One Martini backbone bead per residue (centre of mass of N, CA, C, O) as a GRO file, in nm:
protein
  299
    1MET     BB    1   1.846   1.427   0.569
    2ALA     BB    2   1.515   1.417   0.425
    3TRP     BB    3   1.290   1.165   0.445
    4ALA     BB    4   1.060   0.942   0.318
    5LEU     BB    5   0.797   0.655   0.418
    6VAL     BB    6   0.698   0.388   0.206
    7PHE     BB    7   0.434   0.109   0.197
    8SER     BB    8   0.342  -0.139  -0.010
    9GLY     BB    9   0.111  -0.266  -0.149
   10GLN     BB   10  -0.048  -0.498  -0.328
   11GLY     BB   11   0.088  -0.775  -0.580
   12GLY     BB   12   0.427  -0.772  -0.585
   13GLN     BB   13   0.433  -1.070  -0.420
   14HIS     BB   14   0.719  -1.266  -0.355
   15PRO     BB   15   0.973  -1.455  -0.249
   16GLY     BB   16   1.221  -1.228  -0.332
   17MET     BB   17   1.157  -1.047  -0.111
   18LEU     BB   18   1.339  -0.909   0.085
   19PRO     BB   19   1.633  -1.034   0.080
   20TRP     BB   20   1.776  -0.898   0.397
   21LEU     BB   21   1.523  -1.004   0.546
   22GLY     BB   22   1.502  -1.150   0.905
   23GLU     BB   23   1.432  -1.356   1.148
   24ASP     BB   24   1.152  -1.288   1.345
   25ALA     BB   25   0.888  -1.222   1.538
   26LEU     BB   26   0.727  -1.060   1.289
   27THR     BB   27   0.755  -1.353   1.080
   28ARG     BB   28   0.662  -1.558   1.319
   29SER     BB   29   0.393  -1.420   1.328
   30VAL     BB   30   0.274  -1.476   1.007
   31ASP     BB   31   0.323  -1.750   0.988
   32ALA     BB   32   0.098  -1.827   1.217
   33ARG     BB   33  -0.127  -1.672   1.122
   34LEU     BB   34  -0.106  -1.848   0.839
   35GLY     BB   35  -0.021  -2.158   0.899
   36VAL     BB   36   0.343  -2.162   0.789
   37ALA     BB   37   0.672  -2.211   0.801
   38ASP     BB   38   0.716  -2.046   0.479
   39TRP     BB   39   0.652  -1.765   0.318
   40ARG     BB   40   0.866  -1.775   0.069
   41ALA     BB   41   0.728  -2.067  -0.005
   42SER     BB   42   0.477  -2.038  -0.013
   43LEU     BB   43   0.488  -1.814  -0.275
   44SER     BB   44   0.529  -1.974  -0.505
   45ASP     BB   45   0.263  -1.990  -0.490
   46ALA     BB   46   0.035  -1.759  -0.623
   47ASP     BB   47  -0.242  -1.800  -0.525
   48TRP     BB   48  -0.187  -1.773  -0.226
   49GLY     BB   49  -0.057  -1.463  -0.235
   50ALA     BB   50  -0.301  -1.333  -0.338
   51ARG     BB   51  -0.484  -1.369  -0.126
   52ASN     BB   52  -0.625  -1.136   0.051
   53ALA     BB   53  -0.556  -1.290   0.349
   54HIS     BB   54  -0.297  -1.304   0.312
   55ALA     BB   55  -0.140  -1.049   0.192
   56GLN     BB   56  -0.230  -0.833   0.448
   57CYS     BB   57  -0.076  -0.967   0.652
   58LEU     BB   58   0.232  -1.002   0.489
   59LEU     BB   59   0.263  -0.721   0.431
   60THR     BB   60   0.243  -0.607   0.720
   61GLY     BB   61   0.442  -0.738   0.863
   62LEU     BB   62   0.695  -0.754   0.655
   63ALA     BB   63   0.725  -0.421   0.680
   64LEU     BB   64   0.752  -0.407   0.971
   65ALA     BB   65   1.023  -0.592   0.993
   66ALA     BB   66   1.179  -0.411   0.803
   67TRP     BB   67   1.184  -0.156   0.991
   68SER     BB   68   1.286  -0.257   1.243
   69GLN     BB   69   1.577  -0.307   1.109
   70LEU     BB   70   1.601  -0.030   0.991
   71ALA     BB   71   1.580   0.177   1.239
   72PRO     BB   72   1.869   0.180   1.358
   73LEU     BB   73   2.035   0.324   1.107
   74LEU     BB   74   1.834   0.562   1.133
   75PRO     BB   75   1.686   0.903   1.056
   76PRO     BB   76   1.436   0.951   1.095
   77PRO     BB   77   1.170   1.049   0.933
   78ALA     BB   78   0.976   1.322   0.817
   79ALA     BB   79   0.750   1.101   0.671
   80ILE     BB   80   0.425   0.918   0.606
   81ALA     BB   81   0.310   0.632   0.399
   82GLY     BB   82   0.077   0.439   0.262
   83TYR     BB   83  -0.054   0.207   0.006
   84SER     BB   84  -0.341   0.107   0.103
   85VAL     BB   85  -0.268  -0.155   0.323
   86GLY     BB   86   0.005   0.001   0.372
   87GLU     BB   87  -0.145   0.207   0.617
   88LEU     BB   88  -0.101  -0.021   0.832
   89ALA     BB   89   0.220   0.056   0.856
   90ALA     BB   90   0.258   0.341   0.873
   91PHE     BB   91   0.085   0.366   1.149
   92SER     BB   92   0.276   0.247   1.294
   93ALA     BB   93   0.543   0.382   1.250
   94ALA     BB   94   0.350   0.595   1.326
   95GLY     BB   95   0.246   0.512   1.666
   96VAL     BB   96  -0.065   0.468   1.649
   97PHE     BB   97   0.037   0.161   1.656
   98ASP     BB   98   0.112  -0.190   1.664
   99ALA     BB   99   0.183  -0.431   1.514
  100THR     BB  100  -0.017  -0.641   1.650
  101THR     BB  101  -0.220  -0.503   1.561
  102ALA     BB  102  -0.169  -0.456   1.237
  103LEU     BB  103  -0.206  -0.777   1.245
  104ASP     BB  104  -0.544  -0.754   1.324
  105LEU     BB  105  -0.598  -0.534   1.065
  106ALA     BB  106  -0.517  -0.715   0.852
  107GLN     BB  107  -0.756  -0.944   0.865
  108ALA     BB  108  -1.006  -0.776   0.919
  109ARG     BB  109  -0.997  -0.653   0.655
  110ALA     BB  110  -1.003  -0.900   0.448
  111ALA     BB  111  -1.239  -1.026   0.576
  112ALA     BB  112  -1.446  -0.756   0.494
  113MET     BB  113  -1.388  -0.777   0.212
  114ASP     BB  114  -1.444  -1.036   0.149
  115ARG     BB  115  -1.736  -1.047   0.217
  116CYS     BB  116  -1.809  -0.881  -0.016
  117ALA     BB  117  -1.681  -1.019  -0.257
  118ALA     BB  118  -1.925  -1.246  -0.207
  119GLN     BB  119  -2.174  -1.060  -0.294
  120ALA     BB  120  -1.965  -0.927  -0.483
  121PRO     BB  121  -1.766  -0.937  -0.762
  122GLY     BB  122  -1.442  -0.836  -0.792
  123GLY     BB  123  -1.188  -0.592  -0.968
  124LEU     BB  124  -0.863  -0.471  -1.121
  125LEU     BB  125  -0.734  -0.157  -1.302
  126GLY     BB  126  -0.475  -0.104  -1.507
  127LEU     BB  127  -0.380   0.248  -1.612
  128SER     BB  128  -0.207   0.380  -1.888
  129GLN     BB  129  -0.192   0.562  -2.077
  130CYS     BB  130  -0.523   0.726  -2.020
  131ALA     BB  131  -0.661   0.937  -2.150
  132PRO     BB  132  -0.905   1.140  -2.020
  133ALA     BB  133  -1.143   1.070  -2.269
  134VAL     BB  134  -1.088   0.758  -2.181
  135LEU     BB  135  -1.210   0.757  -1.924
  136GLU     BB  136  -1.475   0.890  -1.954
  137ARG     BB  137  -1.595   0.676  -2.107
  138LEU     BB  138  -1.526   0.450  -1.908
  139LEU     BB  139  -1.726   0.595  -1.680
  140THR     BB  140  -2.026   0.523  -1.784
  141ASP     BB  141  -1.941   0.280  -1.611
  142SER     BB  142  -2.116   0.267  -1.322
  143THR     BB  143  -1.999  -0.015  -1.238
  144LEU     BB  144  -1.727   0.190  -1.236
  145ALA     BB  145  -1.414   0.302  -1.074
  146ILE     BB  146  -1.190   0.499  -0.907
  147ALA     BB  147  -0.934   0.354  -0.696
  148ILE     BB  148  -0.698   0.479  -0.832
  149ARG     BB  149  -0.453   0.737  -0.819
  150ASN     BB  150  -0.121   0.830  -0.986
  151GLY     BB  151  -0.219   1.046  -1.239
  152ILE     BB  152  -0.355   1.153  -1.502
  153ASP     BB  153  -0.246   0.854  -1.625
  154SER     BB  154  -0.284   0.649  -1.380
  155VAL     BB  155  -0.529   0.399  -1.320
  156VAL     BB  156  -0.762   0.227  -1.118
  157LEU     BB  157  -1.038   0.017  -1.172
  158GLY     BB  158  -1.319  -0.072  -1.050
  159GLY     BB  159  -1.532  -0.402  -1.056
  160PRO     BB  160  -1.658  -0.601  -1.212
  161PRO     BB  161  -1.527  -0.854  -1.439
  162THR     BB  162  -1.706  -0.780  -1.713
  163ALA     BB  163  -1.662  -0.473  -1.695
  164LEU     BB  164  -1.324  -0.481  -1.716
  165ALA     BB  165  -1.299  -0.633  -1.954
  166ARG     BB  166  -1.430  -0.429  -2.133
  167ALA     BB  167  -1.230  -0.206  -2.055
  168GLU     BB  168  -0.960  -0.349  -2.149
  169THR     BB  169  -1.073  -0.349  -2.472
  170ALA     BB  170  -1.136  -0.008  -2.443
  171ALA     BB  171  -0.822   0.081  -2.382
  172VAL     BB  172  -0.646  -0.058  -2.598
  173ALA     BB  173  -0.815   0.046  -2.842
  174ALA     BB  174  -0.695   0.348  -2.704
  175GLY     BB  175  -0.424   0.332  -2.669
  176ALA     BB  176  -0.392   0.189  -2.391
  177HIS     BB  177  -0.260   0.060  -2.106
  178ALA     BB  178  -0.360  -0.274  -1.954
  179THR     BB  179  -0.431  -0.478  -1.621
  180LEU     BB  180  -0.501  -0.740  -1.469
  181LEU     BB  181  -0.531  -0.781  -1.115
  182ARG     BB  182  -0.492  -1.027  -0.917
  183VAL     BB  183  -0.735  -0.917  -0.769
  184ALA     BB  184  -1.107  -1.004  -0.622
  185VAL     BB  185  -1.126  -0.689  -0.522
  186ALA     BB  186  -1.311  -0.384  -0.487
  187SER     BB  187  -1.082  -0.156  -0.407
  188HIS     BB  188  -1.212   0.165  -0.328
  189THR     BB  189  -1.536   0.086  -0.376
  190PRO     BB  190  -1.846   0.160  -0.336
  191ALA     BB  191  -1.834  -0.175  -0.253
  192MET     BB  192  -1.699  -0.127   0.027
  193GLN     BB  193  -1.863  -0.037   0.250
  194PRO     BB  194  -1.954  -0.236   0.436
  195ALA     BB  195  -1.608  -0.281   0.513
  196ALA     BB  196  -1.605   0.055   0.594
  197ALA     BB  197  -1.768  -0.014   0.838
  198ALA     BB  198  -1.665  -0.261   0.990
  199PHE     BB  199  -1.393  -0.121   1.029
  200ALA     BB  200  -1.500   0.102   1.194
  201GLU     BB  201  -1.602  -0.045   1.432
  202ARG     BB  202  -1.354  -0.183   1.528
  203LEU     BB  203  -1.198   0.128   1.552
  204ALA     BB  204  -1.385   0.254   1.794
  205SER     BB  205  -1.231   0.101   2.047
  206LEU     BB  206  -0.933   0.125   1.998
  207PRO     BB  207  -0.636   0.240   2.119
  208LEU     BB  208  -0.501   0.549   1.998
  209ALA     BB  209  -0.252   0.749   1.866
  210ARG     BB  210  -0.052   0.950   1.775
  211PRO     BB  211   0.152   1.096   1.522
  212HIS     BB  212   0.511   1.094   1.576
  213THR     BB  213   0.472   1.198   1.246
  214PRO     BB  214   0.422   1.250   0.967
  215LEU     BB  215   0.112   1.189   0.793
  216PHE     BB  216  -0.038   1.011   0.510
  217SER     BB  217  -0.339   0.993   0.354
  218ASN     BB  218  -0.543   0.879   0.110
  219ALA     BB  219  -0.837   1.005   0.218
  220ALA     BB  220  -0.722   1.245   0.428
  221ASP     BB  221  -0.397   1.306   0.448
  222ARG     BB  222  -0.325   1.474   0.717
  223VAL     BB  223  -0.253   1.302   1.009
  224ALA     BB  224  -0.312   1.406   1.384
  225SER     BB  225  -0.553   1.227   1.487
  226THR     BB  226  -0.710   0.960   1.606
  227GLU     BB  227  -0.978   1.033   1.459
  228GLN     BB  228  -0.844   1.068   1.176
  229ALA     BB  229  -0.718   0.736   1.184
  230ARG     BB  230  -0.995   0.630   1.180
  231HIS     BB  231  -1.109   0.741   0.931
  232ALA     BB  232  -0.930   0.669   0.751
  233LEU     BB  233  -0.859   0.373   0.720
  234ALA     BB  234  -1.160   0.327   0.621
  235ALA     BB  235  -1.247   0.511   0.399
  236GLN     BB  236  -1.001   0.355   0.219
  237ILE     BB  237  -1.187   0.124   0.098
  238ALA     BB  238  -1.408   0.298  -0.061
  239THR     BB  239  -1.190   0.505  -0.127
  240THR     BB  240  -0.994   0.695  -0.326
  241VAL     BB  241  -0.636   0.691  -0.407
  242ARG     BB  242  -0.472   0.965  -0.385
  243TRP     BB  243  -0.150   0.945  -0.450
  244ASP     BB  244  -0.068   1.188  -0.600
  245GLU     BB  245  -0.131   1.358  -0.327
  246CYS     BB  246   0.087   1.214  -0.131
  247MET     BB  247   0.350   1.279  -0.290
  248ASP     BB  248   0.309   1.606  -0.277
  249ASN     BB  249   0.287   1.554   0.058
  250LEU     BB  250   0.618   1.487   0.046
  251GLN     BB  251   0.710   1.671  -0.063
  252ALA     BB  252   0.672   1.926   0.040
  253ARG     BB  253   0.846   1.838   0.304
  254GLY     BB  254   1.123   1.834   0.208
  255VAL     BB  255   1.256   1.593   0.019
  256GLY     BB  256   1.568   1.375  -0.068
  257ARG     BB  257   1.426   1.121   0.015
  258VAL     BB  258   1.276   0.762  -0.121
  259LEU     BB  259   1.207   0.454   0.048
  260GLU     BB  260   1.059   0.212   0.001
  261ILE     BB  261   0.850  -0.075   0.129
  262GLY     BB  262   0.820  -0.404   0.043
  263ALA     BB  263   0.709  -0.545  -0.332
  264GLY     BB  264   0.894  -0.386  -0.536
  265GLN     BB  265   0.881  -0.061  -0.741
  266ALA     BB  266   0.596   0.081  -0.778
  267LEU     BB  267   0.644   0.345  -0.626
  268ALA     BB  268   0.914   0.450  -0.676
  269ARG     BB  269   0.871   0.485  -0.954
  270LEU     BB  270   0.635   0.696  -0.983
  271TRP     BB  271   0.777   0.896  -0.835
  272ASN     BB  272   0.994   0.955  -1.055
  273GLN     BB  273   0.776   1.040  -1.248
  274ARG     BB  274   0.686   1.280  -1.068
  275HIS     BB  275   0.999   1.353  -0.889
  276PRO     BB  276   1.285   1.326  -1.035
  277GLY     BB  277   1.460   1.556  -0.817
  278VAL     BB  278   1.449   1.332  -0.622
  279PRO     BB  279   1.470   1.024  -0.512
  280ALA     BB  280   1.362   0.652  -0.537
  281ARG     BB  281   1.334   0.363  -0.364
  282ALA     BB  282   1.377   0.042  -0.267
  283ALA     BB  283   1.458  -0.239  -0.092
  284ASP     BB  284   1.430  -0.459  -0.285
  285GLU     BB  285   1.706  -0.392  -0.452
  286PHE     BB  286   1.854  -0.493  -0.158
  287ARG     BB  287   2.060  -0.694   0.028
  288SER     BB  288   2.098  -0.462   0.276
  289VAL     BB  289   2.045  -0.260   0.539
  290GLU     BB  290   2.400  -0.117   0.453
  291ALA     BB  291   2.273  -0.047   0.168
  292ILE     BB  292   2.012   0.126   0.269
  293ALA     BB  293   2.163   0.347   0.408
  294ALA     BB  294   2.363   0.473   0.221
  295TRP     BB  295   2.163   0.558   0.048
  296LEU     BB  296   2.037   0.802   0.244
  297MET     BB  297   2.302   0.928   0.350
  298ARG     BB  298   2.376   1.032   0.128
  299THR     BB  299   2.527   1.341  -0.044
   0.00000   0.00000   0.00000
């Protein structure tokens, strides 16, 4: 059965994530890069885990460690995509660069975004059950932008903390569900343009390979060349993550199942809401790699 592989973004990291993940060279590399003895123990401090510099490296490395331990049990996926920072793991899984490069890029990406945030503090506000007319009213505040689009009534806004607080109050009053995310950066908004430019410079001289698996981007649809890969990875830092379109692109490949690798089950839930005829599950739900493989291979 054809299946799609998706990699989570940040926000759902927790000490018990990926309970089946064994220690290997990649997990040890994550510990070393973050200067900790045990990433699970470190995640017991929620503030530590929420820091951009920790989360981006951690999630990229653990996702790729999980994939390397799972891949030998499975046929290749029919398509791959990643959500926000999850694109680094997705591009690596598709063969654009190796895991070490992915970790280097995760640290560079986080540092560039943190430099932007130091100059212009920001954050993210998740909205669901938000009518289009309500969203339109919220966006009359020019300091806010749509950072992530998950569906017609499910988006994430980015902007300055004061503007997000006003938007939260107004959205709840209009009947929407609003949640301030544990992120101190207005990711995927024009405020991150200097970070996108810095990351583009980093990518410009980096040797990349063409994807060996159909790969879909948050910012540029299908990625089939090294130049498209460079553009997509930099552009998504400062432009809207179009996850609704990513899901539709994957579904159009005729996949029969979708596996999310990362922290939590957010992408699996979004998929099941949008494409209920094609089941999705998160690797975080399972207790062993064998159980994941058995589910994916079930006819």
